[in-house]
GROMACS .gro file of C-alpha atoms in nm:
model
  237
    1UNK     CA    1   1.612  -0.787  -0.679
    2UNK     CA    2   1.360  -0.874  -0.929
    3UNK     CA    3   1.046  -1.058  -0.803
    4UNK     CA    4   0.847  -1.125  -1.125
    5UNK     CA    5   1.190  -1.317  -1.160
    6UNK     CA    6   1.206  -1.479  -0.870
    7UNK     CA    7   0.864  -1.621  -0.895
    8UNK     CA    8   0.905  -1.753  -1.265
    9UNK     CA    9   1.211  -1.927  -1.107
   10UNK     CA   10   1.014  -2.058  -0.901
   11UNK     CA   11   0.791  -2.167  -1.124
   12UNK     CA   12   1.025  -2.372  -1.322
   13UNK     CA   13   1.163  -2.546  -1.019
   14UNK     CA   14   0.886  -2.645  -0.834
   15UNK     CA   15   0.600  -2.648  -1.070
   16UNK     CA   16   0.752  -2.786  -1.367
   17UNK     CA   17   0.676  -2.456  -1.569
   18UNK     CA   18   0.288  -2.523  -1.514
   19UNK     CA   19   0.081  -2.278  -1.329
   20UNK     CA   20  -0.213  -2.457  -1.280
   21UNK     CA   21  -0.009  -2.640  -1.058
   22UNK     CA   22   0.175  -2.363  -0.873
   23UNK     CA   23  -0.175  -2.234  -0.843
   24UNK     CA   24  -0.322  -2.501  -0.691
   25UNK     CA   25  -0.047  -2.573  -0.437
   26UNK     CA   26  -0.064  -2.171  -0.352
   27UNK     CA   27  -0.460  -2.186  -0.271
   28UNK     CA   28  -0.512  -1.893  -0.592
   29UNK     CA   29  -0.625  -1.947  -0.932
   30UNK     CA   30  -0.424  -1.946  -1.247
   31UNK     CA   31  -0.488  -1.618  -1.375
   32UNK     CA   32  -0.303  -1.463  -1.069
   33UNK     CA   33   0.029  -1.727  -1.134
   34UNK     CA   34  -0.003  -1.561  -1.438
   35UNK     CA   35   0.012  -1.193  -1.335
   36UNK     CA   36   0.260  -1.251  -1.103
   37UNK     CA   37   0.486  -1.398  -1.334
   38UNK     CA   38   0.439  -1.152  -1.608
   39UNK     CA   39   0.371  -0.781  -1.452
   40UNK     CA   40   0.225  -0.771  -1.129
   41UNK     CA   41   0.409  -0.799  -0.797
   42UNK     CA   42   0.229  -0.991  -0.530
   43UNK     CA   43   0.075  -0.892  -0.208
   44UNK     CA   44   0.342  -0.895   0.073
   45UNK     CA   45   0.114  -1.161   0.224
   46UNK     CA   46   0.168  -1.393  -0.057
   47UNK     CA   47   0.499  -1.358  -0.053
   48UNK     CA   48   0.550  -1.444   0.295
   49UNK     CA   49   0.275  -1.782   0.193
   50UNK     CA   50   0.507  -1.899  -0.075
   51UNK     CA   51   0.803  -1.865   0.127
   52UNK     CA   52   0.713  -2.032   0.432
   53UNK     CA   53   0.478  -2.349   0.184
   54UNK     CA   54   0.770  -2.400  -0.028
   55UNK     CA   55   1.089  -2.330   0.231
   56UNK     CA   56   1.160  -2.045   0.013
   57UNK     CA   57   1.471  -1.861   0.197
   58UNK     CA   58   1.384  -1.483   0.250
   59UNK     CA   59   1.749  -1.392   0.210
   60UNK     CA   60   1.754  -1.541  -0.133
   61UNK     CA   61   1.400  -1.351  -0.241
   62UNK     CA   62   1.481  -1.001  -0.118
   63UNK     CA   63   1.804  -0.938  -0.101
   64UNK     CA   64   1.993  -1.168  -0.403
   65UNK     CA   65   2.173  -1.325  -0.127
   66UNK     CA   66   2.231  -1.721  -0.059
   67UNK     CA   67   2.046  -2.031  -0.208
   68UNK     CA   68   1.715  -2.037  -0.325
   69UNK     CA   69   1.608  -2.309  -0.049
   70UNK     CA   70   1.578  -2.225   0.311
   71UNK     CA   71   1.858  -2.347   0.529
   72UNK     CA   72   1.818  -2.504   0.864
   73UNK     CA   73   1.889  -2.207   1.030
   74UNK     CA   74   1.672  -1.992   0.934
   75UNK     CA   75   1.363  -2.268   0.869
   76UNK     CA   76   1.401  -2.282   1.247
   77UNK     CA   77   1.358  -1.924   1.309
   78UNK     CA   78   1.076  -1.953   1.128
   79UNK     CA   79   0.938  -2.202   1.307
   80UNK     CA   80   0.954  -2.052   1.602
   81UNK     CA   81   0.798  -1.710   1.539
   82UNK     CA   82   0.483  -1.856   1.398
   83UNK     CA   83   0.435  -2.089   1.708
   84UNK     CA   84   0.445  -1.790   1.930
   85UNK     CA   85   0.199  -1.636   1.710
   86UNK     CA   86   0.353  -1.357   1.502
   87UNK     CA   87   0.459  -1.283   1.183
   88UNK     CA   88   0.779  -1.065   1.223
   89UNK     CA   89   0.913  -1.127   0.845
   90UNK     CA   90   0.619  -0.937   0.709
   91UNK     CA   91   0.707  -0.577   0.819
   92UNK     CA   92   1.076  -0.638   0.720
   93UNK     CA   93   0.946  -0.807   0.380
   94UNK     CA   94   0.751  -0.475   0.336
   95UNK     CA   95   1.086  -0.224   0.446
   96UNK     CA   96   1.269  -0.475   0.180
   97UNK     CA   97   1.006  -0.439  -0.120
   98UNK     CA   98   1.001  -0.095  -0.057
   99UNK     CA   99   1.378  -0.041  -0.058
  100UNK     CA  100   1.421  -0.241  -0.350
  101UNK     CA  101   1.134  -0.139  -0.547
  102UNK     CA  102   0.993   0.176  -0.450
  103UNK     CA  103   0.644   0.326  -0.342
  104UNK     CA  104   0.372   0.163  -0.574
  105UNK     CA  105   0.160   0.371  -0.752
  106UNK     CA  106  -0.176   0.221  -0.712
  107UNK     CA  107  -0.443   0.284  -1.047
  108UNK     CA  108  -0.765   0.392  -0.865
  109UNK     CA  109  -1.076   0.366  -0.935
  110UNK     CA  110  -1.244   0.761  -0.946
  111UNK     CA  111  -1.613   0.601  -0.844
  112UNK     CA  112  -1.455   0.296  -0.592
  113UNK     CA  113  -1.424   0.343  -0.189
  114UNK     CA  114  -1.102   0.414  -0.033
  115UNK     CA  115  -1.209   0.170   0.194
  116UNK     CA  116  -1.200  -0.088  -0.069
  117UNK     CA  117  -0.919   0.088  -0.199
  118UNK     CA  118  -0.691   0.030   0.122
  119UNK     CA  119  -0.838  -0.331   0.202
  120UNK     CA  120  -0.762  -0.455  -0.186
  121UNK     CA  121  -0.534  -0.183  -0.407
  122UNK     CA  122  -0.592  -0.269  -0.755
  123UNK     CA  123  -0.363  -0.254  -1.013
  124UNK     CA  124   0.026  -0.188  -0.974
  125UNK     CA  125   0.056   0.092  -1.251
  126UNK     CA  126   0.448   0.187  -1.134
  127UNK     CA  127   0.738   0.216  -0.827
  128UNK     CA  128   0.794   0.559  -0.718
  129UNK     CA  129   1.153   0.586  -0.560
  130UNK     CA  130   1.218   0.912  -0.374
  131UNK     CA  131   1.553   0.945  -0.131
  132UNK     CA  132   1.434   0.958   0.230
  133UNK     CA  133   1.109   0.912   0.230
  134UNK     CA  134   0.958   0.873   0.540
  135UNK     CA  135   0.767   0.496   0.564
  136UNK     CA  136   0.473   0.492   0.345
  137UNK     CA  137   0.155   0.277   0.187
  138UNK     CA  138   0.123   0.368  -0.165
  139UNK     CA  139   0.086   0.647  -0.423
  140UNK     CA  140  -0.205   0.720  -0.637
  141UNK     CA  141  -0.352   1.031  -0.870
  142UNK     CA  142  -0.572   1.274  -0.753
  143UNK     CA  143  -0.886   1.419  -0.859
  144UNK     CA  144  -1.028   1.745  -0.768
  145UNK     CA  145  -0.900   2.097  -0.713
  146UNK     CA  146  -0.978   2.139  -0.341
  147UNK     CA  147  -0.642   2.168  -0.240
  148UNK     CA  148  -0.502   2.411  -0.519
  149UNK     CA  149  -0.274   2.569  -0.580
  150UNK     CA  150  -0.040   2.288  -0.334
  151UNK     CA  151  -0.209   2.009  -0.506
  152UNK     CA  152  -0.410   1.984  -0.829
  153UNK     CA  153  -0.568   1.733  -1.023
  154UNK     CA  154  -0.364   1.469  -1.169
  155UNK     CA  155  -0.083   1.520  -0.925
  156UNK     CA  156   0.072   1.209  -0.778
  157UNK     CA  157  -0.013   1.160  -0.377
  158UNK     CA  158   0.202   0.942  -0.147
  159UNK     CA  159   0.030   0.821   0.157
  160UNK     CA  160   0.030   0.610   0.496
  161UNK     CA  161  -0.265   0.471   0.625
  162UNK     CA  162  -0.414   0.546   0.975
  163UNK     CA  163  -0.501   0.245   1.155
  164UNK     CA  164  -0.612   0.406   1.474
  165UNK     CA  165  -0.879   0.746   1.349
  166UNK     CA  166  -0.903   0.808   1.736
  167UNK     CA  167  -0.562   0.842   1.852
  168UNK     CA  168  -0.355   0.836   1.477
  169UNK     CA  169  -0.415   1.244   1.377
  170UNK     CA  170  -0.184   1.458   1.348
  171UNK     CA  171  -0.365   1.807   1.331
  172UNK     CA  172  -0.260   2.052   1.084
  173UNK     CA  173  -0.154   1.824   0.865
  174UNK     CA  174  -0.282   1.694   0.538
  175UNK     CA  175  -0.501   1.415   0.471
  176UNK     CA  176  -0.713   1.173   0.229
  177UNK     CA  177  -1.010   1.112   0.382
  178UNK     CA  178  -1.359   0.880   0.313
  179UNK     CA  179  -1.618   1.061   0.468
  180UNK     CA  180  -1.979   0.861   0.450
  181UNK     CA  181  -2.320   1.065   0.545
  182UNK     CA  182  -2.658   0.900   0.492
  183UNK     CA  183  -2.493   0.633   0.285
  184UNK     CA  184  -2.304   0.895   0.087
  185UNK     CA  185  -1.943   0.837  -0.016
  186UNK     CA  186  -1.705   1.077  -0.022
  187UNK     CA  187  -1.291   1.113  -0.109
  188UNK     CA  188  -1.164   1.411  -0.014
  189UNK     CA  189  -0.818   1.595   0.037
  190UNK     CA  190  -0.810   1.798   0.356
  191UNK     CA  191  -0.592   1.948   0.606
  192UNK     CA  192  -0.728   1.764   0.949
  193UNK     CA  193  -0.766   2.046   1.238
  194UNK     CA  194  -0.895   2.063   1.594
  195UNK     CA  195  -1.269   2.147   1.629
  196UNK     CA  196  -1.422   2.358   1.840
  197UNK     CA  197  -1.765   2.151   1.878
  198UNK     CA  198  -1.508   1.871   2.091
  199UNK     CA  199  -1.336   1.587   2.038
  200UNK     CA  200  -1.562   1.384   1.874
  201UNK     CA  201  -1.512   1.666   1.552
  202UNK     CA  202  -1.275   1.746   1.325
  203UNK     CA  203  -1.233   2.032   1.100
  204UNK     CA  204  -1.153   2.005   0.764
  205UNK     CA  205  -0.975   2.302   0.614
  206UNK     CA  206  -0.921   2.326   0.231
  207UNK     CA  207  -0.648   2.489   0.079
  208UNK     CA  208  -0.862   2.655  -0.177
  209UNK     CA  209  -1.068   2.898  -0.008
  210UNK     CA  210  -1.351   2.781  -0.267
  211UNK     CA  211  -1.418   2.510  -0.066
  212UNK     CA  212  -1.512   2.638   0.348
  213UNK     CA  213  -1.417   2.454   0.635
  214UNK     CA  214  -1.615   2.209   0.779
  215UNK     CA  215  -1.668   2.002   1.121
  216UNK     CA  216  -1.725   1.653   1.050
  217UNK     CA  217  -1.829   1.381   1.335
  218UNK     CA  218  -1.595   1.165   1.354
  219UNK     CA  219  -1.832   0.875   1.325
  220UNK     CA  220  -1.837   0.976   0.973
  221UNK     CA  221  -1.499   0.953   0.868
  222UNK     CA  222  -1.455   0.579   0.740
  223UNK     CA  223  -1.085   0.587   0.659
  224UNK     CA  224  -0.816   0.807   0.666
  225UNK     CA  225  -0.421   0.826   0.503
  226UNK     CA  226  -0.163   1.083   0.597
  227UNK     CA  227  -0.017   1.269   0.299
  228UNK     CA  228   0.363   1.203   0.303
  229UNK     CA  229   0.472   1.359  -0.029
  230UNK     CA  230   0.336   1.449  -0.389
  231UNK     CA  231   0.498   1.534  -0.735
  232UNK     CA  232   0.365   1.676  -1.033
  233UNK     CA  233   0.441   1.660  -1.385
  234UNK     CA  234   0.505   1.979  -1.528
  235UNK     CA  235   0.587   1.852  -1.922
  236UNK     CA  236   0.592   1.507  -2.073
  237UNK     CA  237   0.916   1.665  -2.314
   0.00000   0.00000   0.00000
């Protein structure tokens, strides 16, 4: 499965080549067509748009199987999940992109918010594919030390978002966190504990005993993604 691919096809079917025009009839500008058909894969979101706006058959976009138009069939099934008011392609869009292409590697910014990070990941730098790996978001370099000698900077993180901070923890485990005091923003790697001031704290342990523990307030904590896996690069030989 190739997507870049799939959307040039596009492209040249529907659009007559033009993508001012397959802009236009996607509600996004031209500069994105452009990306999209070039080096960037699109947001599962926008995949599921141009699919459904141009009776694009799943099947045919994922998985290299069938025609490139929808048949009746599955236009139907279609139908029929959106008027009950869900969207059950996107997850299995997701599981399929992430199959086929692998955990992205997300460039971050080292002064941005996670926050913004997580709502709108920039840049698609690589896929990371890694047998077995449990369901994740992303990947993306880390900064720092705090968590050496397990992790150090410039090591590659893979993460899941937590959705739900109050009931989503799993304690003793490791964490990227955005922690925001007095307006303050901070990204830090920690492993999340129980704290003894209640459960409205957590305690965040570092691995390098540089750093102490500390109990932060919940209310702080502004976003949160489990650490799944990491790799490092030992020699570019």
């Amino acid at each position: 499965m190739d997507i870049i691919k799939k959307i040039n096809e596009i492209a040249v079917t529907y659009f007559e080549d033009n993508n001012s025009k397959f802009a236009a009839a996607l509600g996004t500008n031209e500069a994105n067509i452009r990306n999209y058909r070039s080096k960037i894969v699109p947001k599962v979101d926008f995949i599921v748009k141009l699919c459904n706006d141009l009776d694009i058959s799943f099947e045919w976009m994922f998985n290299d199987s069938g025609e490139m138009k929808k048949v009746k069939k599955e236009a139907d099934v279609s139908l029929t999940h959106q008027a009950a008011g869900t969207h059950p392609t996107a997850t299995g869009i997701s599981n399929n992109l992430q199959h086929h292409q692998g955990i992205p590697l997300y460039e971050m910014n080292p002064s941005g918010s996670l926050l913004d990070f997580f709502n709108q990941p920039p840049n698609i730098i690589d896929y990371i594919q890694i047998p077995k790996l449990p369901k994740s978001d992303g990947a993306l370099y880390i900064l720092g030390e705090s968590m050496y000698p397990v992790l150090k900077s410039g090591d590659i993180v893979i993460y899941k978002k937590v959705n739900n901070l109050k009931e989503g923890i799993y304690y003793g485990e490791m964490y990227l966190l955005l922690i925001n005091i007095d307006g303050d923003d901070a990204t830090i790697l920690r492993y999340v504990h129980h704290s003894e001031k209640g459960e409205d704290y957590i305690r965040l342990i570092s691995h390098n005993t540089a750093h102490a523990p500390k109990d932060i307030n919940m209310e702080y904590i502004k976003a949160m993604a489990l650490i799944k896996a990491s790799i490092r690069i030992n020699t570019m030989m």
